[in-house]
GROMACS .gro file of C-alpha atoms in nm:
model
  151
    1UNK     CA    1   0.668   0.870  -1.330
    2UNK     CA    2   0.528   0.766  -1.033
    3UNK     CA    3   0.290   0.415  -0.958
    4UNK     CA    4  -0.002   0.588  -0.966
    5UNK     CA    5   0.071   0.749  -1.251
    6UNK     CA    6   0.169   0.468  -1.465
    7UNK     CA    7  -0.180   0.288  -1.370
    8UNK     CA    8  -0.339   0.574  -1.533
    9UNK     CA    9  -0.133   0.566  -1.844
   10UNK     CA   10  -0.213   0.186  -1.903
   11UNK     CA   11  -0.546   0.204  -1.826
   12UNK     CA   12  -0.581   0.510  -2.054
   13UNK     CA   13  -0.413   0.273  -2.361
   14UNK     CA   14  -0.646  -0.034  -2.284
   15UNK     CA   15  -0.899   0.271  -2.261
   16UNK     CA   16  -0.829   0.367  -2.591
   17UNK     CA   17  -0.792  -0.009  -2.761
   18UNK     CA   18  -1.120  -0.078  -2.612
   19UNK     CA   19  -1.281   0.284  -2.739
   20UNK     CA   20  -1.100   0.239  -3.110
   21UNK     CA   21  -1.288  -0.075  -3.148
   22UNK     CA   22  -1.623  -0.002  -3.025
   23UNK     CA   23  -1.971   0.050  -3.181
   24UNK     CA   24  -1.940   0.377  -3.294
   25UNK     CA   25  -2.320   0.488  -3.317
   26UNK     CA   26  -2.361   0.315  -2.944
   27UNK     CA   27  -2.047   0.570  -2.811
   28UNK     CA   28  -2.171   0.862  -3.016
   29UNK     CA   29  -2.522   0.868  -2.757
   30UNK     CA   30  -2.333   0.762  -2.483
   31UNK     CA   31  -2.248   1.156  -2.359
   32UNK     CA   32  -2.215   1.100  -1.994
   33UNK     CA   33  -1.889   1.140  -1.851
   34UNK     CA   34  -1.846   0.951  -1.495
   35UNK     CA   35  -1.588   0.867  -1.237
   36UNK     CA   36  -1.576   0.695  -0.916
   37UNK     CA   37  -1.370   0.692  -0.615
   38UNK     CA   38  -1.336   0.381  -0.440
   39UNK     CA   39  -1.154   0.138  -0.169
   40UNK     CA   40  -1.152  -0.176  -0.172
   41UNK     CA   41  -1.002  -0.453   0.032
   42UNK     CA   42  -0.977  -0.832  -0.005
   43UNK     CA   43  -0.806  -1.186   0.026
   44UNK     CA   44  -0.734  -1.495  -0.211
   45UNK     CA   45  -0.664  -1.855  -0.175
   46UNK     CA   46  -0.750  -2.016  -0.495
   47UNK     CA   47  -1.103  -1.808  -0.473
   48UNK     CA   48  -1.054  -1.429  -0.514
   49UNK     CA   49  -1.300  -1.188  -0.281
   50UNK     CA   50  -1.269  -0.811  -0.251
   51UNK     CA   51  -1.524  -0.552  -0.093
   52UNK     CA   52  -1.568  -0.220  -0.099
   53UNK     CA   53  -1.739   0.102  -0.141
   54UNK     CA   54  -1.713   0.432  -0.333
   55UNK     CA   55  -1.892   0.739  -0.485
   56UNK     CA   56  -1.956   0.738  -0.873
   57UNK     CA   57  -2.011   1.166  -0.981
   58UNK     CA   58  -2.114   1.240  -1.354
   59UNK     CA   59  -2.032   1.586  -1.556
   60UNK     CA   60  -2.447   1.623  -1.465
   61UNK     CA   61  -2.404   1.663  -1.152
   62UNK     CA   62  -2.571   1.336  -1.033
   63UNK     CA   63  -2.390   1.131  -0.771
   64UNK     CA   64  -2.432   0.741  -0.619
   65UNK     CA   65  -2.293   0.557  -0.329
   66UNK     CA   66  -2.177   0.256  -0.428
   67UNK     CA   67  -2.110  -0.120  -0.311
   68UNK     CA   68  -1.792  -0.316  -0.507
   69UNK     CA   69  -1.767  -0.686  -0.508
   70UNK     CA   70  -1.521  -0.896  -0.685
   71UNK     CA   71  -1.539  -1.257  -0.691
   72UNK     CA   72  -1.378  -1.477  -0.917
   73UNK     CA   73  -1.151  -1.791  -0.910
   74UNK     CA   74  -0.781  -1.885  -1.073
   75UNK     CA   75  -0.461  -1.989  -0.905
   76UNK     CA   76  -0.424  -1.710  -0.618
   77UNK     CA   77  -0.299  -1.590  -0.310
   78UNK     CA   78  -0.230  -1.331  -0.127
   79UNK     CA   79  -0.454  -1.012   0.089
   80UNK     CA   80  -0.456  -0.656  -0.018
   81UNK     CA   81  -0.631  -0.323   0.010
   82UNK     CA   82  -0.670  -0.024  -0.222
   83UNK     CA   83  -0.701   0.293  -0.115
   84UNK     CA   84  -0.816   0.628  -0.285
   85UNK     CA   85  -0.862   0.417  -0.580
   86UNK     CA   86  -1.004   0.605  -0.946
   87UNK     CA   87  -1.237   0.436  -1.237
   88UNK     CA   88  -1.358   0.649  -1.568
   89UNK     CA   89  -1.671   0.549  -1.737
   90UNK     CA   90  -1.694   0.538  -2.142
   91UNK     CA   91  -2.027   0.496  -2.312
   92UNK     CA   92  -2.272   0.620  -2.037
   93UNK     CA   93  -2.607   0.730  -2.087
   94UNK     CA   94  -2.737   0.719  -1.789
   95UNK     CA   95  -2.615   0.699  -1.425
   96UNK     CA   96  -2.784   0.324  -1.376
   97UNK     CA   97  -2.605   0.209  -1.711
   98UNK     CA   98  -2.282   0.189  -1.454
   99UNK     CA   99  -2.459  -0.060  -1.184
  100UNK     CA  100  -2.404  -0.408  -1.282
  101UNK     CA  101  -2.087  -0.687  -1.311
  102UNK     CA  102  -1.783  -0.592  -1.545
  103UNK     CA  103  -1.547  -0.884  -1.636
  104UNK     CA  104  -1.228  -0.901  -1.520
  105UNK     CA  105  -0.937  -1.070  -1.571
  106UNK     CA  106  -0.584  -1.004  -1.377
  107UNK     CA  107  -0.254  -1.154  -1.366
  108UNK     CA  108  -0.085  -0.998  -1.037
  109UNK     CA  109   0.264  -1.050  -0.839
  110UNK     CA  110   0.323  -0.754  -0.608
  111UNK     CA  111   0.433  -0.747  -0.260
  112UNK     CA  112   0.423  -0.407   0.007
  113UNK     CA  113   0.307  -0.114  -0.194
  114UNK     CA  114   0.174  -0.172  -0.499
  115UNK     CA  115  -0.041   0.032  -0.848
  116UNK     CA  116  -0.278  -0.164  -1.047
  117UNK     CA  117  -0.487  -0.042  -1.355
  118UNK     CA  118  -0.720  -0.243  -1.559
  119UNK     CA  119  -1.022  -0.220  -1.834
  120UNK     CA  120  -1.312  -0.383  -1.718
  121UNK     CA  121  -1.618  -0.402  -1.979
  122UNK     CA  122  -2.000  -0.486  -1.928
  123UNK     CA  123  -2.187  -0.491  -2.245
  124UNK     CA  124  -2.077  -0.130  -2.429
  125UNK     CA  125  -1.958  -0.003  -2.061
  126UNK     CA  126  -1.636   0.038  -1.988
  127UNK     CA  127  -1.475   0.102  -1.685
  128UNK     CA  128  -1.069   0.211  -1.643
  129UNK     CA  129  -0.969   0.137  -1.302
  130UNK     CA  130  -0.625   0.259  -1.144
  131UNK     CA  131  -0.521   0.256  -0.786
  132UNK     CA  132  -0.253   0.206  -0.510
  133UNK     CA  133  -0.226   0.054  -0.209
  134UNK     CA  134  -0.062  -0.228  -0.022
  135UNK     CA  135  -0.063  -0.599   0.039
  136UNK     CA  136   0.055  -0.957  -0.070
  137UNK     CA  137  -0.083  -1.115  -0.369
  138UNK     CA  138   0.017  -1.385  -0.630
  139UNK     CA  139  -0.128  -1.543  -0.910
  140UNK     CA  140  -0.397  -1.497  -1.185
  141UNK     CA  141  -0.755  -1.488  -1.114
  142UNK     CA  142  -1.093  -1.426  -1.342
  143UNK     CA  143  -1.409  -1.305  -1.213
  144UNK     CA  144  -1.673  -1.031  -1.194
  145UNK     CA  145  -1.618  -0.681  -1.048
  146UNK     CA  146  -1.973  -0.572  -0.981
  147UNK     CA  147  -2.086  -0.231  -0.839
  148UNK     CA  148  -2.419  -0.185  -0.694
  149UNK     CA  149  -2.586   0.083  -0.544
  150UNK     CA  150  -2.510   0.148  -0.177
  151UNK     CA  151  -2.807   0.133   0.069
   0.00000   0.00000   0.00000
């Protein structure tokens, strides 16, 4: 199984936790299915900053340029970039419902090429993130991952 492939199966079990124990008359209106494609590149030392950019599409047919941020804190350090990086959307109703910050949490040790894959959440939201790419990073940091729309 390759790394890429073994973000996407933990993200789709925290995926499923998170959808198991969720309002169920929220998720049954939420019928908009969304993804986004993203990079992202950033550095720690003790605070945590990545930027980015990407392109959210829905099963509508709407699509959004976006703007990624993540800033948090923790005991970090390290510089890394992902590249051709993947999120999935749960309990969308609209496009807009997926602008805003997500918490995060991570707990990271990776070195050269690397996969990560996490659950954020913001409000009913949820957002499955999985990517690969390469850098140096150590540590455990806690934050916000916010996406915005891109100018």
């Amino acid at each position: 199984m390759t790394a890429i492939n073994k973000g996407f199966a933990a993200a789709g079990l925290a995926l499923a936790i998170a959808a198991a124990t969720a309002p169920s008359a929220q998720a049954a209106d939420a019928q908009l299915d969304c993804t986004m494609r993203f990079s992202l590149t950033g550095w720690s030392a003790i605070y945590k900053h990545a930027e980015g950019s990407g392109v959210v599409t829905c099963e509508n047919g709407e699509s959004m340029k976006v703007k990624i941020s993540a800033k948090g804190g923790g005991l970090t350090v390290g510089k890394s970039h992902i590249d051709d990086g993947k999120g999935e959307f749960t309990d969308v109703h609209k496009m807009s419902d997926i602008l805003g910050t997500y918490a995060q949490g991570e707990a990271t040790a990776a070195a050269g090429k690397s996969a990560t894959a996490q659950v954020l959440t913001k409000g009913t939201v949820s957002l499955a993130l999985a990517g690969t790419g390469e850098g140096v990073d150590l540590g455990i940091s806690f934050g916000g991952f916010t996406i915005s729309k891109a100018d």
